[in-house]
């Protein structure tokens, strides 16, 4: 028989988890449009937990309808939805005198090719993303807004 003695490694305290940063401006009105119900609910829940007023749309067409009747500080839209894509929504917003901030989300980063003249100016979040990444993106966009505060 052999006896092997292995020294125990010194126990280290568990790594501290990154604390959730406070919401950028609680109470902001955010329209979220995505045709994937799970993604839509995920974004709604994360933003609502941060104190944002979240309105959801299951399609680009529904998002445009809600934009006609509501005022939003930020619009988050999926790139690929029905006939009304995230870029169509952004284009419609740019015709307004005081457009809300805009965040494009997509699982198709190849669909962001620079053949679209506006693609360089878009804030884009690639799916999948974590709650922390979503919070940071929203915080950064709202802080950059001249109307935030």
Short mmCIF file of C-alpha atoms in Angstrom, two decimals:
data_model
loop_
_atom_site.label_atom_id
_atom_site.label_comp_id
_atom_site.label_asym_id
_atom_site.label_seq_id
_atom_site.Cartn_x
_atom_site.Cartn_y
_atom_site.Cartn_z
CA UNK A 1 0.00 0.00 0.00
CA UNK A 2 1.03 3.49 -0.76
CA UNK A 3 0.06 6.56 1.19
CA UNK A 4 0.17 9.82 -0.63
CA UNK A 5 -0.15 13.05 1.24
CA UNK A 6 -1.28 16.03 -0.74
CA UNK A 7 -1.20 19.38 0.97
CA UNK A 8 -4.53 21.17 0.91
CA UNK A 9 -4.59 24.40 -0.93
CA UNK A 10 -5.34 27.37 1.21
CA UNK A 11 -9.01 28.14 0.93
CA UNK A 12 -9.63 31.43 -0.81
CA UNK A 13 -12.76 33.45 -0.18
CA UNK A 14 -15.20 33.23 -3.08
CA UNK A 15 -14.64 35.86 -5.74
CA UNK A 16 -16.86 38.84 -5.31
CA UNK A 17 -19.55 39.02 -7.91
CA UNK A 18 -19.73 42.22 -9.83
CA UNK A 19 -22.35 44.36 -8.20
CA UNK A 20 -25.15 45.65 -10.31
CA UNK A 21 -24.59 49.27 -11.07
CA UNK A 22 -27.46 51.58 -10.25
CA UNK A 23 -29.85 52.34 -13.07
CA UNK A 24 -28.81 55.38 -15.11
CA UNK A 25 -32.00 57.37 -14.79
CA UNK A 26 -34.85 55.41 -13.27
CA UNK A 27 -38.28 56.25 -14.57
CA UNK A 28 -37.27 56.66 -18.20
CA UNK A 29 -39.80 55.45 -20.75
CA UNK A 30 -38.42 52.67 -22.96
CA UNK A 31 -40.09 50.94 -25.91
CA UNK A 32 -38.70 47.45 -26.57
CA UNK A 33 -39.53 45.71 -29.87
CA UNK A 34 -38.55 42.11 -30.59
CA UNK A 35 -40.40 39.26 -32.28
CA UNK A 36 -38.80 36.64 -30.01
CA UNK A 37 -41.09 36.43 -26.94
CA UNK A 38 -38.33 35.14 -24.64
CA UNK A 39 -35.92 37.93 -25.55
CA UNK A 40 -38.67 40.53 -25.29
CA UNK A 41 -39.67 39.35 -21.81
CA UNK A 42 -36.02 39.16 -20.71
CA UNK A 43 -35.37 42.78 -21.69
CA UNK A 44 -38.67 43.95 -20.18
CA UNK A 45 -37.90 42.28 -16.87
CA UNK A 46 -34.31 43.55 -16.60
CA UNK A 47 -35.28 47.14 -17.42
CA UNK A 48 -38.38 47.13 -15.20
CA UNK A 49 -36.26 45.86 -12.28
CA UNK A 50 -34.15 48.99 -12.75
CA UNK A 51 -37.17 51.23 -12.40
CA UNK A 52 -37.69 51.96 -16.09
CA UNK A 53 -41.18 52.31 -17.57
CA UNK A 54 -41.13 49.59 -20.22
CA UNK A 55 -43.60 49.19 -23.08
CA UNK A 56 -43.19 46.17 -25.34
CA UNK A 57 -44.03 45.46 -28.98
CA UNK A 58 -44.04 41.99 -30.56
CA UNK A 59 -43.27 43.31 -34.04
CA UNK A 60 -41.86 46.29 -35.87
CA UNK A 61 -45.34 47.22 -37.06
CA UNK A 62 -46.64 47.24 -33.47
CA UNK A 63 -43.64 49.35 -32.41
CA UNK A 64 -44.47 52.00 -35.02
CA UNK A 65 -48.07 52.06 -33.79
CA UNK A 66 -46.92 52.59 -30.20
CA UNK A 67 -44.54 55.32 -31.32
CA UNK A 68 -47.53 57.20 -32.77
CA UNK A 69 -49.30 57.32 -29.42
CA UNK A 70 -46.48 57.38 -26.89
CA UNK A 71 -43.36 59.34 -26.07
CA UNK A 72 -40.19 57.40 -25.27
CA UNK A 73 -36.71 58.28 -24.05
CA UNK A 74 -35.22 55.17 -25.66
CA UNK A 75 -36.32 52.66 -28.29
CA UNK A 76 -34.69 49.21 -28.37
CA UNK A 77 -35.48 47.22 -31.51
CA UNK A 78 -34.41 43.91 -33.01
CA UNK A 79 -32.74 44.15 -36.41
CA UNK A 80 -34.74 41.35 -38.06
CA UNK A 81 -38.46 41.26 -37.39
CA UNK A 82 -41.42 41.33 -39.76
CA UNK A 83 -41.60 43.67 -42.74
CA UNK A 84 -40.82 46.54 -40.36
CA UNK A 85 -37.24 45.93 -39.21
CA UNK A 86 -35.26 47.65 -36.49
CA UNK A 87 -33.63 49.85 -39.11
CA UNK A 88 -37.07 50.85 -40.46
CA UNK A 89 -38.03 51.93 -36.95
CA UNK A 90 -34.83 53.94 -36.59
CA UNK A 91 -35.39 55.60 -39.95
CA UNK A 92 -38.92 56.59 -38.88
CA UNK A 93 -37.56 58.03 -35.63
CA UNK A 94 -35.01 60.18 -37.44
CA UNK A 95 -37.79 62.07 -39.20
CA UNK A 96 -39.05 63.40 -35.86
CA UNK A 97 -37.99 66.79 -34.51
CA UNK A 98 -36.84 65.33 -31.15
CA UNK A 99 -36.26 61.60 -31.72
CA UNK A 100 -35.68 59.26 -28.79
CA UNK A 101 -32.35 57.50 -28.37
CA UNK A 102 -32.08 54.17 -30.21
CA UNK A 103 -30.45 50.78 -29.57
CA UNK A 104 -30.44 48.03 -32.18
CA UNK A 105 -30.19 44.42 -30.95
CA UNK A 106 -29.37 41.49 -33.20
CA UNK A 107 -28.19 37.92 -33.30
CA UNK A 108 -27.04 38.53 -36.87
CA UNK A 109 -23.84 40.54 -36.61
CA UNK A 110 -23.12 39.72 -40.26
CA UNK A 111 -26.33 41.59 -41.11
CA UNK A 112 -24.67 44.76 -39.85
CA UNK A 113 -22.47 45.02 -42.91
CA UNK A 114 -21.35 48.56 -43.74
CA UNK A 115 -23.41 48.54 -46.96
CA UNK A 116 -26.00 50.40 -44.92
CA UNK A 117 -24.94 54.06 -44.68
CA UNK A 118 -26.29 54.45 -41.13
CA UNK A 119 -24.64 51.31 -39.73
CA UNK A 120 -21.60 53.17 -38.40
CA UNK A 121 -23.81 55.53 -36.35
CA UNK A 122 -25.97 52.87 -34.70
CA UNK A 123 -25.62 51.66 -31.14
CA UNK A 124 -25.74 47.88 -31.49
CA UNK A 125 -26.00 45.10 -28.93
CA UNK A 126 -25.19 41.58 -30.17
CA UNK A 127 -27.36 38.72 -28.90
CA UNK A 128 -27.07 36.89 -26.65
CA UNK A 129 -26.30 39.41 -23.93
CA UNK A 130 -26.41 39.34 -20.15
CA UNK A 131 -28.53 41.59 -17.93
CA UNK A 132 -25.37 43.49 -16.98
CA UNK A 133 -24.46 44.14 -20.63
CA UNK A 134 -28.01 45.34 -21.37
CA UNK A 135 -27.97 47.64 -18.33
CA UNK A 136 -24.61 49.13 -19.32
CA UNK A 137 -25.73 49.74 -22.91
CA UNK A 138 -28.94 51.45 -21.76
CA UNK A 139 -27.04 53.49 -19.17
CA UNK A 140 -24.47 54.65 -21.72
CA UNK A 141 -27.09 55.59 -24.30
CA UNK A 142 -29.25 57.49 -21.82
CA UNK A 143 -26.25 59.32 -20.41
CA UNK A 144 -25.23 60.37 -23.91
CA UNK A 145 -28.68 61.79 -24.55
CA UNK A 146 -28.87 65.58 -24.47
CA UNK A 147 -32.40 65.27 -23.05
CA UNK A 148 -31.46 62.88 -20.21
CA UNK A 149 -31.18 64.05 -16.66
#
